[in-house]
Short mmCIF file of C-alpha atoms in Angstrom, two decimals:
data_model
loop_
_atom_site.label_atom_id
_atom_site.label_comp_id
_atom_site.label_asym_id
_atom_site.label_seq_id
_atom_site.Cartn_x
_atom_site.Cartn_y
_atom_site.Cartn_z
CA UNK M 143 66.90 311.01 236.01
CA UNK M 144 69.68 313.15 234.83
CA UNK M 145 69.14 316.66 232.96
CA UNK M 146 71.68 318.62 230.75
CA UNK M 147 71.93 321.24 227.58
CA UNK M 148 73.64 320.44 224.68
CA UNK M 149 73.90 323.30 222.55
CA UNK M 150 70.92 324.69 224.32
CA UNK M 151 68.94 322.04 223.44
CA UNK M 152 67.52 320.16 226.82
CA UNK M 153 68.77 316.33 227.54
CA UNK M 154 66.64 314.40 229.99
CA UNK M 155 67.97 310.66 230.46
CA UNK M 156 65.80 308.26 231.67
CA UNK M 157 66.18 305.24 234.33
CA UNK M 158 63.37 303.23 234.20
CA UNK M 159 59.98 304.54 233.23
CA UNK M 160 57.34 304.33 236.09
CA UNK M 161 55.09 306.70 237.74
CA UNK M 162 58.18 308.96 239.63
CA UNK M 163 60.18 309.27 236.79
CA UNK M 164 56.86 310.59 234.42
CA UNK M 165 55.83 312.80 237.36
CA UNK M 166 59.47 314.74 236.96
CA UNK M 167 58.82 314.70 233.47
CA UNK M 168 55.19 316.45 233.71
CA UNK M 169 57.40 319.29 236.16
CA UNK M 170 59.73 319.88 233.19
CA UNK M 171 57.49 319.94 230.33
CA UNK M 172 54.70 322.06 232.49
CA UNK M 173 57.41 324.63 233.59
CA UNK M 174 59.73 324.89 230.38
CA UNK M 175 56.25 325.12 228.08
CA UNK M 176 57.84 322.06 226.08
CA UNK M 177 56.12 321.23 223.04
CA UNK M 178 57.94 319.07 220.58
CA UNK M 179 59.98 316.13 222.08
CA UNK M 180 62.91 313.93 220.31
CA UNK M 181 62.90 310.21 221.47
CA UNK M 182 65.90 307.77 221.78
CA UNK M 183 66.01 304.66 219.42
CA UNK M 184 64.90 302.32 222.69
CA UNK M 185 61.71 304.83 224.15
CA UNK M 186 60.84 304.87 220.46
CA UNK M 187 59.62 301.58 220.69
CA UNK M 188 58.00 301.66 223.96
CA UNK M 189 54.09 302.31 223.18
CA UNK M 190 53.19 303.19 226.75
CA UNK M 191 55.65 305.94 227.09
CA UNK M 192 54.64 307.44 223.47
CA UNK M 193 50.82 307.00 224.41
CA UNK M 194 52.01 309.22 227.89
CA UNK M 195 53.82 311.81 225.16
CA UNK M 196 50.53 311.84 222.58
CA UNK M 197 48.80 312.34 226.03
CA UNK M 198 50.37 315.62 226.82
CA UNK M 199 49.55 316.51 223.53
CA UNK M 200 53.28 316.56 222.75
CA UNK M 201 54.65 316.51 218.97
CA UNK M 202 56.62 313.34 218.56
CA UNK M 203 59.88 313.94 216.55
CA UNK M 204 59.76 311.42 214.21
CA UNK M 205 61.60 312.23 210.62
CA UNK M 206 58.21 312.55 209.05
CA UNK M 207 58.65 316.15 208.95
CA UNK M 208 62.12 316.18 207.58
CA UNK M 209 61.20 313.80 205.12
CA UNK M 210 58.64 316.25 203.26
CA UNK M 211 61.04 318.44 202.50
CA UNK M 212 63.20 315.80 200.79
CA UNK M 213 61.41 315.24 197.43
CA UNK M 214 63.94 316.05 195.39
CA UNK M 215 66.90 314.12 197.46
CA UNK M 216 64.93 311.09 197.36
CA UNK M 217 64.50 311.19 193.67
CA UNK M 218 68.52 312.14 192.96
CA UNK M 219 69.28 309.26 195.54
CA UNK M 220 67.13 306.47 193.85
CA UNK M 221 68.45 307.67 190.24
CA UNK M 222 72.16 307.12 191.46
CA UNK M 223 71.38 303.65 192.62
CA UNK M 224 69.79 302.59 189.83
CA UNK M 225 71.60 304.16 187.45
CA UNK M 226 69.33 306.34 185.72
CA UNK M 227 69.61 310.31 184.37
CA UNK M 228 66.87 312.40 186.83
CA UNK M 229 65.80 314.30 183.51
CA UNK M 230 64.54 311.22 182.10
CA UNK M 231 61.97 310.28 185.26
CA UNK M 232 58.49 310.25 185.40
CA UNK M 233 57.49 310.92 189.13
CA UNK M 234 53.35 309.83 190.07
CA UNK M 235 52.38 311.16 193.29
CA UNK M 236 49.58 309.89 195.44
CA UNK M 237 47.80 312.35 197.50
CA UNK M 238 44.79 313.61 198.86
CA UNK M 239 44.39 317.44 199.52
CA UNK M 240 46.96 320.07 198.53
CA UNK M 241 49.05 322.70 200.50
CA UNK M 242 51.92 325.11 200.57
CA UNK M 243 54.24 322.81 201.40
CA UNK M 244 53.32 320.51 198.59
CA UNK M 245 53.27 323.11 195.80
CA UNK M 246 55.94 323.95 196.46
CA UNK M 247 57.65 321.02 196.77
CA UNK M 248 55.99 319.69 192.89
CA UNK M 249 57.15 322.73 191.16
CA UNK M 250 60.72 322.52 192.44
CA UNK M 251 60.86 318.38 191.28
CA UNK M 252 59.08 319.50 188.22
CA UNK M 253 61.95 321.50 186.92
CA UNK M 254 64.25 318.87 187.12
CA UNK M 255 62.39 315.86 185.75
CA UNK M 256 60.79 314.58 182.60
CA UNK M 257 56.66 314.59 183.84
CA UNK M 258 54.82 314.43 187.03
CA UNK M 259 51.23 312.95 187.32
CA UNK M 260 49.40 313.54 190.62
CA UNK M 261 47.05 311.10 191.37
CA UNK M 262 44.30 312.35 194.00
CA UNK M 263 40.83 312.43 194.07
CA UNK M 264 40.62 316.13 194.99
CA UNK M 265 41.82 316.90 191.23
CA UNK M 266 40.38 320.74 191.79
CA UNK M 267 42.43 321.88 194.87
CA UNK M 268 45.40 321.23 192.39
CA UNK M 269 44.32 323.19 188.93
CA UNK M 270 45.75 326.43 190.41
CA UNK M 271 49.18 324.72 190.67
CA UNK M 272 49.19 322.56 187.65
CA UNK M 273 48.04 326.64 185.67
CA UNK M 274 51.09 327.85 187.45
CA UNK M 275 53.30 325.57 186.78
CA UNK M 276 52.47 325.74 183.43
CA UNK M 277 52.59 329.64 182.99
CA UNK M 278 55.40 329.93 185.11
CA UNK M 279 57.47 327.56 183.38
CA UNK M 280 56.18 326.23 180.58
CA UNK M 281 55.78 322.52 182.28
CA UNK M 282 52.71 320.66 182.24
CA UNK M 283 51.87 318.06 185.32
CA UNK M 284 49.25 315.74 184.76
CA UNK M 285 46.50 315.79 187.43
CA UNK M 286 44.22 312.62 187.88
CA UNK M 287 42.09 310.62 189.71
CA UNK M 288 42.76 307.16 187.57
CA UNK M 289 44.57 304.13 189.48
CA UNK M 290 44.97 302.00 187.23
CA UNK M 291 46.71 303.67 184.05
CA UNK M 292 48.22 306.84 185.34
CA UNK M 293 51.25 305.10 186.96
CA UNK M 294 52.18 302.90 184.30
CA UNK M 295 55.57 304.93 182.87
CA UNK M 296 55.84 305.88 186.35
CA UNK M 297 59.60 304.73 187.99
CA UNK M 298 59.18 306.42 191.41
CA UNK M 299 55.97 306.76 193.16
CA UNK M 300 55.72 308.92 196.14
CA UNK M 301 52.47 307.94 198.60
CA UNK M 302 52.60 311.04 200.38
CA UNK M 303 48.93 310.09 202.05
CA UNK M 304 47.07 307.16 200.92
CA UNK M 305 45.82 304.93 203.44
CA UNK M 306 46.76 301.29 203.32
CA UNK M 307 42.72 300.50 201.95
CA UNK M 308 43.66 303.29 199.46
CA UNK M 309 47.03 301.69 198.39
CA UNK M 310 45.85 297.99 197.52
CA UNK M 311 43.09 299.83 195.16
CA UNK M 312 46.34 301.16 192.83
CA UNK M 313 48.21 299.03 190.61
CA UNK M 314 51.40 299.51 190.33
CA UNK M 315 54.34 298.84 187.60
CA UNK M 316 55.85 295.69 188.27
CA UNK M 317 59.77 297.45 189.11
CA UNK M 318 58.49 300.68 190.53
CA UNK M 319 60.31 302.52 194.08
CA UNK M 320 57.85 303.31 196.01
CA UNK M 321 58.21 305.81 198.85
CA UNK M 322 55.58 306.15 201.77
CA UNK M 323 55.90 309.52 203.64
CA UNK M 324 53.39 309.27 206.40
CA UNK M 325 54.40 305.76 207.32
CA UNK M 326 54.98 301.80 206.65
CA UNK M 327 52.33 300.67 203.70
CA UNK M 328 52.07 297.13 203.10
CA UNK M 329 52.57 296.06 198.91
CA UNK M 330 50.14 293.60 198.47
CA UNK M 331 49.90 293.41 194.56
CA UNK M 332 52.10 289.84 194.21
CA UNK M 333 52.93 291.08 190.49
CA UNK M 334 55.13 293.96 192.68
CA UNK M 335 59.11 293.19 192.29
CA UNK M 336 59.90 296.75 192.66
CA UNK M 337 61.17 298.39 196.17
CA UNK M 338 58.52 299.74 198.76
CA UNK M 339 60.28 302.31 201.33
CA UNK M 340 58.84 303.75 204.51
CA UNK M 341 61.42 305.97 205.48
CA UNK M 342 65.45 306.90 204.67
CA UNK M 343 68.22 308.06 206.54
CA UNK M 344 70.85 310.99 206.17
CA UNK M 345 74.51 311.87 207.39
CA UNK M 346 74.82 314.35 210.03
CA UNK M 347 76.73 317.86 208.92
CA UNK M 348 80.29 318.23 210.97
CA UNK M 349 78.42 320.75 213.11
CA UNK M 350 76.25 318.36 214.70
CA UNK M 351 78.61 315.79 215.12
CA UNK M 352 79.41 316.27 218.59
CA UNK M 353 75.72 316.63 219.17
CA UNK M 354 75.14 312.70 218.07
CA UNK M 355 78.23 311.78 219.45
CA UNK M 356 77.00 312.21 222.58
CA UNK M 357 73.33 311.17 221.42
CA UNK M 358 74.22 308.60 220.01
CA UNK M 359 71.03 306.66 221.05
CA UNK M 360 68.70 308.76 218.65
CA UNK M 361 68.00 308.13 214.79
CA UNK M 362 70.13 310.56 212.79
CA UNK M 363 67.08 311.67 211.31
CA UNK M 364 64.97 312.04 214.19
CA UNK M 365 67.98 314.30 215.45
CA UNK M 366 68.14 316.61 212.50
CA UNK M 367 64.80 317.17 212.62
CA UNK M 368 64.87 318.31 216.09
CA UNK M 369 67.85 320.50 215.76
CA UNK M 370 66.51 322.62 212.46
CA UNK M 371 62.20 322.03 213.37
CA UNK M 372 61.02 325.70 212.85
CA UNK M 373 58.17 327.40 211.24
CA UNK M 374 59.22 329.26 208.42
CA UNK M 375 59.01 328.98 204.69
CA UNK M 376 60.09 325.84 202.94
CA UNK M 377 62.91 328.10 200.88
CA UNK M 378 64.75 328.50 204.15
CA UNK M 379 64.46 324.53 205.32
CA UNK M 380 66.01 323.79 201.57
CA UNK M 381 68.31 326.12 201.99
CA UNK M 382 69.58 325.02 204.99
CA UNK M 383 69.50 321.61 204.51
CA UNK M 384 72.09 322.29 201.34
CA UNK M 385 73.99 324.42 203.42
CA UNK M 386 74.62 321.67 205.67
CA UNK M 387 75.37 318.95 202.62
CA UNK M 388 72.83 316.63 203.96
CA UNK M 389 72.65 313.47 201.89
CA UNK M 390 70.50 310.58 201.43
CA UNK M 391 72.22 307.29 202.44
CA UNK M 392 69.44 304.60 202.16
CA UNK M 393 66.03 303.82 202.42
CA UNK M 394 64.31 301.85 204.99
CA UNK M 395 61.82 299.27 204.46
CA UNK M 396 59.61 296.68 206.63
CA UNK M 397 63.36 294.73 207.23
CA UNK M 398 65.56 297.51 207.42
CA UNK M 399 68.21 298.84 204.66
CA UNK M 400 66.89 298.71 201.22
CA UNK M 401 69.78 297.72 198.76
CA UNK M 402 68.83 298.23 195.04
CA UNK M 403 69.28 295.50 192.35
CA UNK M 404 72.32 296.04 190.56
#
């Protein structure tokens, strides 16, 4: 096992994984109060070394986190590969409960496109936003709990939440880009010719690039997310992530790279 800092962020690289190697690793996480850990590509795909992680009650770095604060770069990526003006979209969102974070994140997408609906079944946890929004700036959002006809003139559909039982109870339009946030979601509707994503990946600002250069093992992504994971208000994530001209380059489904129709 070999140890190193890298812009004073701690680099452990791993041999084999048995019980010495794991005992080290208990030393370093008990002594340097460790509590979020990035994973390379390869120990990403080893369940019994992510069951040890979730075991120490240690927070996985795993995009998903990133990703929420990407609404509106996901929506400006999908409307340059298929062509379409972002003015002219109408975004459905599938969630359950609201917070800050989400709020937040509808109002900002809600200034730049053409109607929101959000689809949840906990319609009064969203009235206050859907009253602000509309005092604020004059926008109205549609807040429902209907599956079957609120989606309809929908073009991009975020599941930010809904379990895979909760998905197959939705239909949804036939060439609709879908977008799962909290992981991969099976499409089982066989009327579905649309695209159904589970995840996306970025460039890397010229800061970092020595960073992944040397790590260049880990998911861009992943990496990011480690190197800017803070709490703080969402303004200062967005703001940083422009500063650093990250950009969407794909999105990922169950086989890999999505490429849109053309």
């Amino acid at each position: 096992m070999l140890r190193y800092k890298i812009s004073e962020k701690d680099v452990v690289v791993i041999g084999n994984i048995n019980k010495y190697t794991l005992k080290k690793l208990d030393k370093i996480f008990k002594v340097d109060v460790i509590k979020n850990v990035c994973v390379c590509d390869e120990l990403m795909r080893n369940q019994e070394f992510l069951d040890y992680l979730k075991n120490k009650k240690l927070k996985i770095v795993d995009g998903r986190w990133l990703f929420k604060f990407m609404f509106l770069d996901i929506v400006e990526y999908i409307c340059k590969q298929t062509g379409k003006k972002l003015e002219t979209q109408e975004i459905s969102i599938l969630v359950h409960e609201n917070n800050l974070l989400i709020s937040q994140s509808i109002k900002r997408l809600s200034e730049k496109v053409k109607n929101i609906n959000v689809i949840t079944n906990n319609i009064n946890s969203f009235k206050m936003l859907e009253k602000s929004i509309y005092e604020e700036k004059g926008l109205i959002i549609n807040i429902t709990n209907n599956l079957k006809k609120s989606l309809q003139k929908s073009n991009i559909i975020f599941n930010l939440n809904f379990s895979q039982e909760e998905f197959d109870k939705v239909y949804f339009p036939q060439n609709a880009v879908i977008v799962n946030f909290e992981g991969e979601t099976k499409m089982k509707q066989k009327s579905f010719n649309g695209i159904n994503s589970n995840f996306f990946n970025i460039n890397l600002p010229l800061k970092y690039k020595e960073i992944y250069n040397k790590l260049n093992r880990f998911n861009s992504v992943n990496l990011y997310e480690s190197l800017i994971y803070r709490n703080t208000q969402a303004e200062n994530i967005w703001r940083e992530i422009k500063e650093d001209k990250i950009e969407v380059l794909s999105l990922e489904g169950r086989n890999g790279m999505i490429r849109f129709p053309k």
